mmCIF file of C-alpha atoms in Angstrom:
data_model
loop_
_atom_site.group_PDB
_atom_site.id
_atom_site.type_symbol
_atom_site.label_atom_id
_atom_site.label_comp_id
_atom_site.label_asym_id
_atom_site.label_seq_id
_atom_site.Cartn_x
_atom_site.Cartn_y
_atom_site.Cartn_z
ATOM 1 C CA UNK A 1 -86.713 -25.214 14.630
ATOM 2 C CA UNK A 2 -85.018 -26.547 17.396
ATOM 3 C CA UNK A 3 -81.334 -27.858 17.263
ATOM 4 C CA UNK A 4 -80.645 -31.377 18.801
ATOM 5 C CA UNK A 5 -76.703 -31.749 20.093
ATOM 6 C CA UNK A 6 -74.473 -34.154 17.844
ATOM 7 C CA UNK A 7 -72.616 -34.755 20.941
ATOM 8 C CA UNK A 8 -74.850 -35.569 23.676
ATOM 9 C CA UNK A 9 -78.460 -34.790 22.042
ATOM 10 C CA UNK A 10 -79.682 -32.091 24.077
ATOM 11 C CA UNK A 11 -82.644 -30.481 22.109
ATOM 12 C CA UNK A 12 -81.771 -26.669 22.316
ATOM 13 C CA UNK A 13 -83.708 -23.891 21.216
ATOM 14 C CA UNK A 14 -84.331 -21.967 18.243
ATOM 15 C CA UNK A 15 -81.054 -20.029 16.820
ATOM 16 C CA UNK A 16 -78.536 -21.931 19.507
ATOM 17 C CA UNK A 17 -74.727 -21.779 17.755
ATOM 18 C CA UNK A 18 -73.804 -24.059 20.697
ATOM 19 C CA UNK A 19 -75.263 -26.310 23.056
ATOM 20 C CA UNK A 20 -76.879 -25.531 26.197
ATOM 21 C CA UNK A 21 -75.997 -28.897 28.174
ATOM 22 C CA UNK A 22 -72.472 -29.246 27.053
ATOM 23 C CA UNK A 23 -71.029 -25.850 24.977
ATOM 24 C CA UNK A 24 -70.727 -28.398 21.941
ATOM 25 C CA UNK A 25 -71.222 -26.499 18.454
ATOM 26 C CA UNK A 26 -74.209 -27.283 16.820
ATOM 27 C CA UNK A 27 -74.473 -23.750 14.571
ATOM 28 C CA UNK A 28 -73.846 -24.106 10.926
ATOM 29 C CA UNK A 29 -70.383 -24.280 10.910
ATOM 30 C CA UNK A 30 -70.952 -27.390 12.723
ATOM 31 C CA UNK A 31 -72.530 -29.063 9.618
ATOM 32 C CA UNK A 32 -69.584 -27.819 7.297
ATOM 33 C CA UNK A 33 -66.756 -26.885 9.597
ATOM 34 C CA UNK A 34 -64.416 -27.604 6.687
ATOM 35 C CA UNK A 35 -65.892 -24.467 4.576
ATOM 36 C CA UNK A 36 -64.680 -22.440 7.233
ATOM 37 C CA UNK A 37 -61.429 -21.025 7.861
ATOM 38 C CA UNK A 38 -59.986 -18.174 10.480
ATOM 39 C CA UNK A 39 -57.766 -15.848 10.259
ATOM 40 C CA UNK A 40 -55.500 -14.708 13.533
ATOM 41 C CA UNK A 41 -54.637 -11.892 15.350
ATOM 42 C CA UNK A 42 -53.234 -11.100 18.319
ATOM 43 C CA UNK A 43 -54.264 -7.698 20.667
ATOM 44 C CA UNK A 44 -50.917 -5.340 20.931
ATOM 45 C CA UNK A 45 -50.489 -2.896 23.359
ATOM 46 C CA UNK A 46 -52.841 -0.117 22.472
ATOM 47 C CA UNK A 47 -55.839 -2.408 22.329
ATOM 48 C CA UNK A 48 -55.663 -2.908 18.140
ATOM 49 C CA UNK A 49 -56.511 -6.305 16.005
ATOM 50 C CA UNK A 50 -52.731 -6.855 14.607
ATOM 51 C CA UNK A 51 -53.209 -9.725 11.919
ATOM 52 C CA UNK A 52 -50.273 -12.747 12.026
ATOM 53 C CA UNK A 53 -49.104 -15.548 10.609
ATOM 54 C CA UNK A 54 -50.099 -18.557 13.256
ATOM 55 C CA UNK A 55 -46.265 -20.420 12.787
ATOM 56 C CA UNK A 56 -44.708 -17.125 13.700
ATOM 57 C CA UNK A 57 -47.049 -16.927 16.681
ATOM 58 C CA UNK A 58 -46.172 -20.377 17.553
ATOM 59 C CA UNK A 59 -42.363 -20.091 16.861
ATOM 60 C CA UNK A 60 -42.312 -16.656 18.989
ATOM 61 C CA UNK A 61 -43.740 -18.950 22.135
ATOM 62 C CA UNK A 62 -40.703 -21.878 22.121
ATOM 63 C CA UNK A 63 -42.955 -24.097 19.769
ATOM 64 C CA UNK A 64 -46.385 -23.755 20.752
ATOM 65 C CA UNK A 65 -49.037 -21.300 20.864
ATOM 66 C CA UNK A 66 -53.279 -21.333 21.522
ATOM 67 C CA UNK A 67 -56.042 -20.126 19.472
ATOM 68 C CA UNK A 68 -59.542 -19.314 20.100
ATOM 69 C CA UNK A 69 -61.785 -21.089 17.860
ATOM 70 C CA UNK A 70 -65.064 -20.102 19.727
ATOM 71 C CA UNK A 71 -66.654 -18.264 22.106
ATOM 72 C CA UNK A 72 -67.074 -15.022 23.268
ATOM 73 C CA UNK A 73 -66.648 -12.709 19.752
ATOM 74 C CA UNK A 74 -62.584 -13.592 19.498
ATOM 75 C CA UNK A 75 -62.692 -15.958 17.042
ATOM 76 C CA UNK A 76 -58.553 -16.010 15.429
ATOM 77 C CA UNK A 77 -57.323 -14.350 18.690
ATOM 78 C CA UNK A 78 -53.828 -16.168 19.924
ATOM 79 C CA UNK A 79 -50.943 -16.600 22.332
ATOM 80 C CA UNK A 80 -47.704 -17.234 22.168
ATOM 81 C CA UNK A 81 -46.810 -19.956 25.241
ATOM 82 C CA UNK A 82 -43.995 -17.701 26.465
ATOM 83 C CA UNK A 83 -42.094 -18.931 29.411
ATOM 84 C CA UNK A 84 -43.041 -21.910 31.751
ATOM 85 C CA UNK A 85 -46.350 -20.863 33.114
ATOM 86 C CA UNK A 86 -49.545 -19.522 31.305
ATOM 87 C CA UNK A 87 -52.622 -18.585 33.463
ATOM 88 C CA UNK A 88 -56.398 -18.891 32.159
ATOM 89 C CA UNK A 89 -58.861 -17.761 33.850
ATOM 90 C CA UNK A 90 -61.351 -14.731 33.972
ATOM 91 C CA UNK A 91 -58.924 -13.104 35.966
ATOM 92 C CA UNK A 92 -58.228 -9.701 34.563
ATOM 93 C CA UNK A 93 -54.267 -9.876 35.094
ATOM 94 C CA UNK A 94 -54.218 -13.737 33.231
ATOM 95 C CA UNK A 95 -51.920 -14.407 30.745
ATOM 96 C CA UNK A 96 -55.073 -16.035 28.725
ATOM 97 C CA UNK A 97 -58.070 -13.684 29.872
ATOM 98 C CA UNK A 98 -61.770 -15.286 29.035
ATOM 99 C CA UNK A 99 -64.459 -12.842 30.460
ATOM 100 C CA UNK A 100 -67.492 -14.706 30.995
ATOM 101 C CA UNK A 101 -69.559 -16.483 34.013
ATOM 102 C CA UNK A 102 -68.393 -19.747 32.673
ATOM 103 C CA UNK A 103 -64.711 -19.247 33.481
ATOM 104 C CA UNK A 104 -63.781 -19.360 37.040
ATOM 105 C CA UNK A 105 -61.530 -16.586 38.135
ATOM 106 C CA UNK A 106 -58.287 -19.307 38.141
ATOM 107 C CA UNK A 107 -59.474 -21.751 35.772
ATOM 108 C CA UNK A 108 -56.477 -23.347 34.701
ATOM 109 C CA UNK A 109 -52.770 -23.588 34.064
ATOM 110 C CA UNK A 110 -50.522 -24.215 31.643
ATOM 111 C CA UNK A 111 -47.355 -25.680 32.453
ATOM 112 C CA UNK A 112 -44.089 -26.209 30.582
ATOM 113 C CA UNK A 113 -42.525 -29.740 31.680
ATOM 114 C CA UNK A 114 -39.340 -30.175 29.480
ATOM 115 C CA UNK A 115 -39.620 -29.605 26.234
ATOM 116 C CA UNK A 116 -43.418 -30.980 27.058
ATOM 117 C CA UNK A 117 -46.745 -28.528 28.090
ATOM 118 C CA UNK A 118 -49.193 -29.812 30.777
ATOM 119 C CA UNK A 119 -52.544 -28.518 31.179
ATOM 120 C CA UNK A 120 -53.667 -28.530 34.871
ATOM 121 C CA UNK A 121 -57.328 -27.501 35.891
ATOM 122 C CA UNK A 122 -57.033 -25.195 39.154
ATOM 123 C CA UNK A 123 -60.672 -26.761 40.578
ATOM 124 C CA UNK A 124 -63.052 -24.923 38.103
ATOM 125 C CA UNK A 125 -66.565 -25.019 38.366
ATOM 126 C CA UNK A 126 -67.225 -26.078 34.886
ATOM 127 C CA UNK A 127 -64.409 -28.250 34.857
ATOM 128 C CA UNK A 128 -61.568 -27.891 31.816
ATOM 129 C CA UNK A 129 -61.478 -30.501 28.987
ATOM 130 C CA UNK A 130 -59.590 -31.256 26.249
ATOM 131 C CA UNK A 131 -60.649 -33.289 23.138
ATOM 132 C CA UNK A 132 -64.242 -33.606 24.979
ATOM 133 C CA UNK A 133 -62.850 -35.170 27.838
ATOM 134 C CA UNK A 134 -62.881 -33.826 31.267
ATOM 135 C CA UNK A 135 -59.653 -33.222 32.752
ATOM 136 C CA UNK A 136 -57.509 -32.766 35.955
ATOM 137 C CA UNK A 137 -54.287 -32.967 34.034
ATOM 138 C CA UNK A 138 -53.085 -33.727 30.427
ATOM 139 C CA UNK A 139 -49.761 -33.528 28.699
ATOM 140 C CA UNK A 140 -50.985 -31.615 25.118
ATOM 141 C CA UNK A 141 -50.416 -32.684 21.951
ATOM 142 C CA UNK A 142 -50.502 -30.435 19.131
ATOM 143 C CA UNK A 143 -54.202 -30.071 17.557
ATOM 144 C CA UNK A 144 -55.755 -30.734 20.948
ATOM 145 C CA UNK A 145 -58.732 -28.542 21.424
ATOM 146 C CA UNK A 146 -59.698 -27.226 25.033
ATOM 147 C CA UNK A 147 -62.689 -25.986 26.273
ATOM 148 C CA UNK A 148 -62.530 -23.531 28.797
ATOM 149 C CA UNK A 149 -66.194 -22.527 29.885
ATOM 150 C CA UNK A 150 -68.160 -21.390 26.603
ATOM 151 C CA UNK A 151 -64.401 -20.957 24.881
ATOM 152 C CA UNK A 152 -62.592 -23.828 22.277
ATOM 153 C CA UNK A 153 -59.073 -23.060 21.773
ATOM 154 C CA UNK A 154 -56.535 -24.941 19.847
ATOM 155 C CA UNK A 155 -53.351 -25.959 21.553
ATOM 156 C CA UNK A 156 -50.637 -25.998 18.568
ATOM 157 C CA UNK A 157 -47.215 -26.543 18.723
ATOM 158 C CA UNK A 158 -44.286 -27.465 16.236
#
């Protein structure tokens, strides 16, 4: 049966977790996404899943931290906003590596301001957008989510 899009009603096909037009969820989880909960990790040096606790993650990066809440298999996986910049991009040296076709190579940039963080989009082809909102630049708030080609992450901070 196929799927229509709660956010912009593109009729998808059979088995779609997310939508073709827009990268919107429309899987179960979408229908109950307070059953689910996920657990998060971070990659260490030797290429191992190392469970943590996501307020030391977010105290170890000055207050605020992002976590992948969809796309590409790394569910839970997060980072620490260390320093004043944080690249994303499919770039293989970025500080916030997403390999897939939807991610341009320098998609974006995170940027510390203060005691503020300011996401910039670096002219992506899929644009970046936070809250469902296409964006050139946006101070974050904690709880905004960010899409990033097929990827959702979670910008928290404390």
């Amino acid at each position: 049966m196929a799927r229509n899009c709660p956010e912009c009603g593109f009729q998808n096909a059979d088995g779609a977790n997310f939508c073709q037009r827009c990268g919107a969820s429309i899987g179960p989880e979408a229908e109950h996404p307070e059953s689910s909960s996920t657990a998060t990790y971070r990659i260490d040096e030797t290429g191992e899943l190392v469970p943590v606790e996501i307020e030391d993650v977010v105290a170890q990066g000055g207050g605020a931290a992002l976590v992948v809440r969809a796309g590409g298999g790394r569910v839970g996986e997060s980072f620490a906003l260390e320093g004043d910049r944080m690249t994303i991009g499919r770039r293989p040296d970025s500080d916030v590596f997403l390999d897939d076709v939807t991610v341009s190579r320098d998609h974006a940039l995170i940027v510390r301001r203060g005691d503020e963080f300011h996401l910039d989009d670096l002219g992506s082809l899929n644009g970046t957008y936070v809250n469902r909102r296409r964006i050139e630049t946006h101070h974050l708030a904690d709880g905004d989510e960010l899409q990033v080609g097929k990827y959702k992450l979670t910008f928290l901070s404390r």
